XYZ file of C-alpha atoms in Angstrom:
103
model
C -3.155 0.792 8.840
C -0.912 -1.884 10.316
C -0.907 -3.739 7.062
C 0.324 -0.877 5.135
C 3.119 0.034 7.514
C 4.223 -3.471 7.736
C 4.690 -3.488 4.115
C 6.587 -0.025 3.845
C 8.991 -1.495 6.439
C 9.463 -4.774 4.550
C 10.334 -2.930 1.074
C 12.154 -0.157 2.334
C 15.971 -0.477 1.895
C 17.993 -0.167 5.287
C 18.875 3.578 4.068
C 15.512 4.424 2.911
C 12.551 6.580 4.225
C 9.004 5.804 5.498
C 6.509 8.692 5.856
C 3.103 8.650 7.409
C 0.690 11.571 6.379
C -2.787 12.080 8.004
C -5.004 14.900 6.446
C -8.598 16.103 7.256
C -11.010 17.920 5.090
C -14.773 18.468 5.553
C -15.824 14.901 5.587
C -13.024 12.492 5.295
C -9.782 11.450 6.921
C -6.848 10.897 4.271
C -4.173 8.748 5.367
C -0.945 7.878 3.485
C 2.021 5.767 4.070
C 4.879 5.823 1.485
C 8.176 4.210 1.433
C 11.459 4.858 -0.601
C 12.917 1.877 -2.534
C 12.475 -0.137 -5.902
C 8.612 0.520 -6.150
C 5.870 -1.504 -7.988
C 6.203 -1.664 -11.735
C 3.295 0.082 -13.565
C 1.887 -3.147 -15.304
C 1.656 -4.934 -11.923
C -0.369 -2.315 -10.196
C -3.700 -3.320 -11.064
C -2.957 -6.960 -9.750
C -1.844 -6.054 -6.175
C -5.338 -6.055 -4.823
C -5.902 -9.469 -5.835
C -5.776 -12.572 -3.232
C -2.321 -14.282 -2.993
C -0.628 -12.068 -5.529
C 2.896 -11.025 -4.689
C 4.655 -8.634 -6.999
C 8.160 -10.210 -6.560
C 9.333 -12.197 -3.720
C 12.899 -11.374 -4.246
C 12.794 -7.693 -3.232
C 11.468 -8.495 0.012
C 13.631 -9.314 3.132
C 10.654 -11.019 4.322
C 10.164 -14.247 2.047
C 7.303 -15.693 4.437
C 4.532 -13.334 3.132
C 1.743 -15.235 1.433
C 0.135 -12.187 -0.740
C -3.051 -11.641 1.143
C -2.323 -8.393 3.091
C -3.245 -6.045 0.538
C -6.567 -7.965 -0.507
C -7.539 -7.676 2.888
C -7.033 -4.055 3.182
C -8.834 -3.477 -0.061
C -11.707 -5.585 1.277
C -11.937 -3.538 4.326
C -11.699 -0.302 2.944
C -14.479 -1.308 0.228
C -16.564 -2.554 2.977
C -16.616 1.015 4.394
C -17.546 2.556 1.099
C -14.234 4.207 1.079
C -11.240 4.422 -1.320
C -7.680 3.366 -1.449
C -4.974 4.413 -3.866
C -1.654 3.261 -4.920
C 1.062 5.360 -6.484
C 4.522 4.179 -7.481
C 7.672 5.262 -9.194
C 10.369 2.712 -10.183
C 13.459 3.126 -8.109
C 12.020 6.078 -6.083
C 8.845 5.226 -3.906
C 5.386 3.736 -3.554
C 2.652 5.411 -1.619
C -0.609 3.991 -0.462
C -3.573 6.391 0.420
C -6.895 5.650 1.851
C -9.975 7.610 2.998
C -11.850 7.162 6.403
C -15.225 9.174 6.699
C -15.375 11.362 9.891
C -17.569 10.145 12.876
């Protein structure tokens, strides 16, 4: 959750919005973090989970990232047999959603 929120802060313009949602169904907690801003190009969405992949360094105010955060997030989610999804619309928003089983 921390990494997804940190990325939302990094990639949201000064006048943008960040939204965090938490829902529960019978078996899962569904957590989402979304931010307004440039978004991720559709042809790059398949690569964001790869280790050391950075979409575009020029769009972030943080030039020090190495492109490992989403890789780690995906590995943790996969290790728990859960799912993570990303939805993005250019010049509008990006939203990451993942599930966690209820205890």
